[in-house]
Amino acid sequence: MDKDVSAGSATTTAVGRLALGITLLAFGLGHTEVIDGVTAADAMSIAQYVGGVALFVAGLLAFRDGDAASGTAFAALGALWFTWAVSADSQVSENAAGLFLLLFALVALSLTLAGGGDQLGQAVHGLFFVSLVLLAIGVFADSDGLAKAGGWFAVAAGAVSWYAATALLAHWPTVLPRRAAGRGVTATG
């Protein structure tokens, strides 16, 4: 199969974005506590299997398809989600939990700044970065308000990831069209 036109890459990217989106939505909604009785701890099985295993496998498949940007993002985030889920029941200090969130945030920041993906992918990673920083500071400062704000950023990241996957499959727009210069506006370039 020609590497320039890989049929599996779009499907793999869509599956990875759906897995990431669902995981972020569950994780974020749990932190916001907007649904009565649902907490971030309730997202553990989704984080372990959908965010961890499925996302990691999607990353490996993206690498196989020659998509290094998606492969790196999905494999790294899959490994981190899996680690978060399996270690969540461990007794760790608040500072250790905050440090893990900050390290997780560094990965999200790297993916945001790498520029290897598209704009929607960068938006997902950027929103997730802000979420993780707010959650980490919330843990360090023992602030439920920051944790809820971080949860809402994770929900936004999940919604963008879901849209990106759906747009890819449904051939919806994934970038905003550039506006033509109007009357009295000079375009320079």
mmCIF file of C-alpha atoms in Angstrom:
data_model
loop_
_atom_site.group_PDB
_atom_site.id
_atom_site.type_symbol
_atom_site.label_atom_id
_atom_site.label_comp_id
_atom_site.label_asym_id
_atom_site.label_seq_id
_atom_site.Cartn_x
_atom_site.Cartn_y
_atom_site.Cartn_z
ATOM 1 C CA MET A 1 0.000 0.000 0.000
ATOM 2 C CA ASP A 2 1.270 3.444 -0.856
ATOM 3 C CA LYS A 3 2.453 5.287 2.284
ATOM 4 C CA ASP A 4 1.091 8.614 0.988
ATOM 5 C CA VAL A 5 -2.464 7.296 0.903
ATOM 6 C CA SER A 6 -2.927 5.074 3.918
ATOM 7 C CA ALA A 7 -6.504 3.857 4.309
ATOM 8 C CA GLY A 8 -5.957 2.822 7.914
ATOM 9 C CA SER A 9 -4.649 6.160 9.104
ATOM 10 C CA ALA A 10 -7.958 8.056 9.035
ATOM 11 C CA THR A 11 -9.752 5.182 10.748
ATOM 12 C CA THR A 12 -7.005 4.790 13.327
ATOM 13 C CA THR A 13 -7.031 8.521 14.031
ATOM 14 C CA ALA A 14 -10.816 8.491 14.406
ATOM 15 C CA VAL A 15 -10.708 5.529 16.803
ATOM 16 C CA GLY A 16 -7.941 7.174 18.842
ATOM 17 C CA ARG A 17 -9.803 10.463 19.038
ATOM 18 C CA LEU A 18 -13.024 8.728 20.062
ATOM 19 C CA ALA A 19 -11.185 6.800 22.793
ATOM 20 C CA LEU A 20 -9.515 9.976 24.027
ATOM 21 C CA GLY A 21 -12.765 11.938 23.836
ATOM 22 C CA ILE A 22 -14.782 9.396 25.824
ATOM 23 C CA THR A 23 -12.042 9.134 28.442
ATOM 24 C CA LEU A 24 -11.739 12.910 28.789
ATOM 25 C CA LEU A 25 -15.501 13.319 29.064
ATOM 26 C CA ALA A 26 -15.763 10.682 31.816
ATOM 27 C CA PHE A 27 -12.695 12.029 33.647
ATOM 28 C CA GLY A 28 -13.823 15.648 33.341
ATOM 29 C CA LEU A 29 -17.450 15.073 34.304
ATOM 30 C CA GLY A 30 -16.257 13.122 37.322
ATOM 31 C CA HIS A 31 -14.163 16.076 38.468
ATOM 32 C CA THR A 32 -16.966 18.580 37.932
ATOM 33 C CA GLU A 33 -19.349 16.465 40.018
ATOM 34 C CA VAL A 34 -22.168 17.899 37.907
ATOM 35 C CA ILE A 35 -23.854 14.472 37.824
ATOM 36 C CA ASP A 36 -24.997 13.494 41.299
ATOM 37 C CA GLY A 37 -22.932 10.665 42.733
ATOM 38 C CA VAL A 38 -20.421 10.532 39.857
ATOM 39 C CA THR A 39 -16.799 11.292 40.713
ATOM 40 C CA ALA A 40 -13.475 11.005 38.929
ATOM 41 C CA ALA A 41 -12.972 7.622 40.631
ATOM 42 C CA ASP A 42 -15.932 6.338 38.596
ATOM 43 C CA ALA A 43 -13.912 6.947 35.419
ATOM 44 C CA MET A 44 -11.214 4.419 36.367
ATOM 45 C CA SER A 45 -12.400 1.512 34.222
ATOM 46 C CA ILE A 46 -12.944 3.790 31.211
ATOM 47 C CA ALA A 47 -9.505 5.328 31.775
ATOM 48 C CA GLN A 48 -7.867 1.913 32.085
ATOM 49 C CA TYR A 49 -9.426 0.159 29.095
ATOM 50 C CA VAL A 50 -10.593 2.885 26.703
ATOM 51 C CA GLY A 51 -8.092 5.623 27.574
ATOM 52 C CA GLY A 52 -5.278 3.214 28.366
ATOM 53 C CA VAL A 53 -5.405 0.006 26.360
ATOM 54 C CA ALA A 54 -7.484 1.118 23.346
ATOM 55 C CA LEU A 55 -5.641 4.426 23.001
ATOM 56 C CA PHE A 56 -2.244 2.726 23.270
ATOM 57 C CA VAL A 57 -3.227 0.175 20.601
ATOM 58 C CA ALA A 58 -4.501 3.014 18.385
ATOM 59 C CA GLY A 59 -1.095 4.639 18.830
ATOM 60 C CA LEU A 60 0.701 1.487 17.724
ATOM 61 C CA LEU A 61 -1.595 1.186 14.701
ATOM 62 C CA ALA A 62 -0.980 4.842 13.821
ATOM 63 C CA PHE A 63 2.773 4.198 13.929
ATOM 64 C CA ARG A 64 2.239 1.214 11.634
ATOM 65 C CA ASP A 65 0.328 3.487 9.247
ATOM 66 C CA GLY A 66 3.224 5.968 9.224
ATOM 67 C CA ASP A 67 1.411 8.612 11.295
ATOM 68 C CA ALA A 68 4.070 9.553 13.845
ATOM 69 C CA ALA A 69 2.124 12.496 15.310
ATOM 70 C CA SER A 70 -1.003 10.468 16.148
ATOM 71 C CA GLY A 71 1.079 7.449 17.122
ATOM 72 C CA THR A 72 3.090 9.445 19.623
ATOM 73 C CA ALA A 73 0.044 11.202 21.055
ATOM 74 C CA PHE A 74 -2.124 8.100 21.383
ATOM 75 C CA ALA A 75 0.607 5.793 22.723
ATOM 76 C CA ALA A 76 1.888 8.327 25.270
ATOM 77 C CA LEU A 77 -1.579 9.290 26.483
ATOM 78 C CA GLY A 78 -2.658 5.645 26.539
ATOM 79 C CA ALA A 79 0.273 4.720 28.760
ATOM 80 C CA LEU A 80 -0.441 7.634 31.079
ATOM 81 C CA TRP A 81 -4.190 6.898 31.319
ATOM 82 C CA PHE A 82 -3.451 3.255 32.083
ATOM 83 C CA THR A 83 -0.940 4.233 34.766
ATOM 84 C CA TRP A 84 -3.407 6.687 36.332
ATOM 85 C CA ALA A 85 -6.174 4.082 36.403
ATOM 86 C CA VAL A 86 -4.195 1.182 37.844
ATOM 87 C CA SER A 87 -2.458 3.302 40.473
ATOM 88 C CA ALA A 88 -5.521 5.272 41.587
ATOM 89 C CA ASP A 89 -6.259 2.930 44.487
ATOM 90 C CA SER A 90 -2.684 3.227 45.747
ATOM 91 C CA GLN A 91 -2.119 5.282 48.850
ATOM 92 C CA VAL A 92 -0.003 8.200 47.690
ATOM 93 C CA SER A 93 0.456 11.632 49.158
ATOM 94 C CA GLU A 94 -1.402 14.624 47.748
ATOM 95 C CA ASN A 95 1.927 15.994 46.541
ATOM 96 C CA ALA A 96 2.668 12.776 44.643
ATOM 97 C CA ALA A 97 -0.767 12.904 43.004
ATOM 98 C CA GLY A 98 -0.219 16.559 42.070
ATOM 99 C CA LEU A 99 3.215 15.751 40.661
ATOM 100 C CA PHE A 100 1.763 12.989 38.486
ATOM 101 C CA LEU A 101 -0.802 15.461 37.113
ATOM 102 C CA LEU A 102 1.965 17.989 36.365
ATOM 103 C CA LEU A 103 4.041 15.353 34.574
ATOM 104 C CA PHE A 104 0.946 14.325 32.630
ATOM 105 C CA ALA A 105 0.455 18.041 31.811
ATOM 106 C CA LEU A 106 3.988 18.255 30.385
ATOM 107 C CA VAL A 107 3.141 15.482 27.945
ATOM 108 C CA ALA A 108 -0.055 17.322 26.925
ATOM 109 C CA LEU A 109 1.924 20.556 26.507
ATOM 110 C CA SER A 110 4.517 18.793 24.336
ATOM 111 C CA LEU A 111 1.745 17.394 22.150
ATOM 112 C CA THR A 112 0.166 20.851 21.897
ATOM 113 C CA LEU A 113 3.402 22.552 20.858
ATOM 114 C CA ALA A 114 4.693 19.765 18.606
ATOM 115 C CA GLY A 115 2.536 20.933 15.727
ATOM 116 C CA GLY A 116 2.655 17.548 14.022
ATOM 117 C CA GLY A 117 -1.099 17.107 14.177
ATOM 118 C CA ASP A 118 -3.976 19.229 13.029
ATOM 119 C CA GLN A 119 -5.605 22.225 14.712
ATOM 120 C CA LEU A 120 -8.326 20.188 16.423
ATOM 121 C CA GLY A 121 -5.744 17.793 17.847
ATOM 122 C CA GLN A 122 -3.719 20.709 19.157
ATOM 123 C CA ALA A 123 -6.878 22.210 20.688
ATOM 124 C CA VAL A 124 -7.632 18.923 22.466
ATOM 125 C CA HIS A 125 -4.120 18.704 23.881
ATOM 126 C CA GLY A 126 -4.070 22.395 24.828
ATOM 127 C CA LEU A 127 -7.381 22.162 26.703
ATOM 128 C CA PHE A 128 -6.201 18.965 28.368
ATOM 129 C CA PHE A 129 -2.969 20.707 29.405
ATOM 130 C CA VAL A 130 -4.924 23.520 31.092
ATOM 131 C CA SER A 131 -7.157 20.916 32.753
ATOM 132 C CA LEU A 132 -4.215 19.018 34.190
ATOM 133 C CA VAL A 133 -2.479 22.157 35.456
ATOM 134 C CA LEU A 134 -5.672 23.309 37.190
ATOM 135 C CA LEU A 135 -6.199 19.840 38.668
ATOM 136 C CA ALA A 136 -2.585 19.695 39.903
ATOM 137 C CA ILE A 137 -2.793 23.121 41.512
ATOM 138 C CA GLY A 138 -6.149 22.116 42.975
ATOM 139 C CA VAL A 139 -4.526 19.046 44.544
ATOM 140 C CA PHE A 140 -1.583 21.046 45.917
ATOM 141 C CA ALA A 141 -3.854 23.805 47.255
ATOM 142 C CA ASP A 142 -6.678 21.464 48.336
ATOM 143 C CA SER A 143 -9.092 23.498 46.216
ATOM 144 C CA ASP A 144 -12.319 21.873 45.017
ATOM 145 C CA GLY A 145 -13.018 24.929 42.854
ATOM 146 C CA LEU A 146 -9.820 24.478 40.835
ATOM 147 C CA ALA A 147 -10.539 20.759 40.503
ATOM 148 C CA LYS A 148 -13.992 21.523 39.103
ATOM 149 C CA ALA A 149 -12.547 24.109 36.705
ATOM 150 C CA GLY A 150 -9.968 21.547 35.580
ATOM 151 C CA GLY A 151 -12.781 19.060 35.085
ATOM 152 C CA TRP A 152 -14.629 21.483 32.817
ATOM 153 C CA PHE A 153 -11.497 21.966 30.691
ATOM 154 C CA ALA A 154 -11.243 18.162 30.393
ATOM 155 C CA VAL A 155 -14.911 18.039 29.333
ATOM 156 C CA ALA A 156 -14.189 20.690 26.671
ATOM 157 C CA ALA A 157 -11.146 18.718 25.475
ATOM 158 C CA GLY A 158 -13.263 15.567 25.303
ATOM 159 C CA ALA A 159 -15.966 17.333 23.308
ATOM 160 C CA VAL A 160 -13.395 18.683 20.832
ATOM 161 C CA SER A 161 -11.809 15.235 20.522
ATOM 162 C CA TRP A 162 -15.218 13.658 19.909
ATOM 163 C CA TYR A 163 -16.016 16.316 17.285
ATOM 164 C CA ALA A 164 -12.630 15.774 15.608
ATOM 165 C CA ALA A 165 -13.282 12.025 15.320
ATOM 166 C CA THR A 166 -16.844 12.493 14.099
ATOM 167 C CA ALA A 167 -15.785 15.197 11.635
ATOM 168 C CA LEU A 168 -13.130 12.898 10.216
ATOM 169 C CA LEU A 169 -15.632 10.090 9.670
ATOM 170 C CA ALA A 170 -18.528 12.297 8.498
ATOM 171 C CA HIS A 171 -16.369 14.636 6.387
ATOM 172 C CA TRP A 172 -17.393 17.673 8.425
ATOM 173 C CA PRO A 173 -15.197 20.785 8.518
ATOM 174 C CA THR A 174 -12.159 20.518 10.750
ATOM 175 C CA VAL A 175 -10.803 24.037 10.258
ATOM 176 C CA LEU A 176 -12.444 27.405 10.018
ATOM 177 C CA PRO A 177 -12.255 28.815 6.508
ATOM 178 C CA ARG A 178 -10.227 31.947 6.093
ATOM 179 C CA ARG A 179 -12.321 35.040 5.613
ATOM 180 C CA ALA A 180 -11.762 37.032 2.476
ATOM 181 C CA ALA A 181 -10.578 40.550 3.022
ATOM 182 C CA GLY A 182 -13.601 42.851 3.069
ATOM 183 C CA ARG A 183 -13.983 46.332 1.782
ATOM 184 C CA GLY A 184 -11.408 48.679 3.209
ATOM 185 C CA VAL A 185 -9.275 45.784 4.503
ATOM 186 C CA THR A 186 -5.873 45.220 3.052
ATOM 187 C CA ALA A 187 -4.488 41.732 3.147
ATOM 188 C CA THR A 188 -0.749 41.506 3.501
ATOM 189 C CA GLY A 189 1.180 38.395 3.447
#
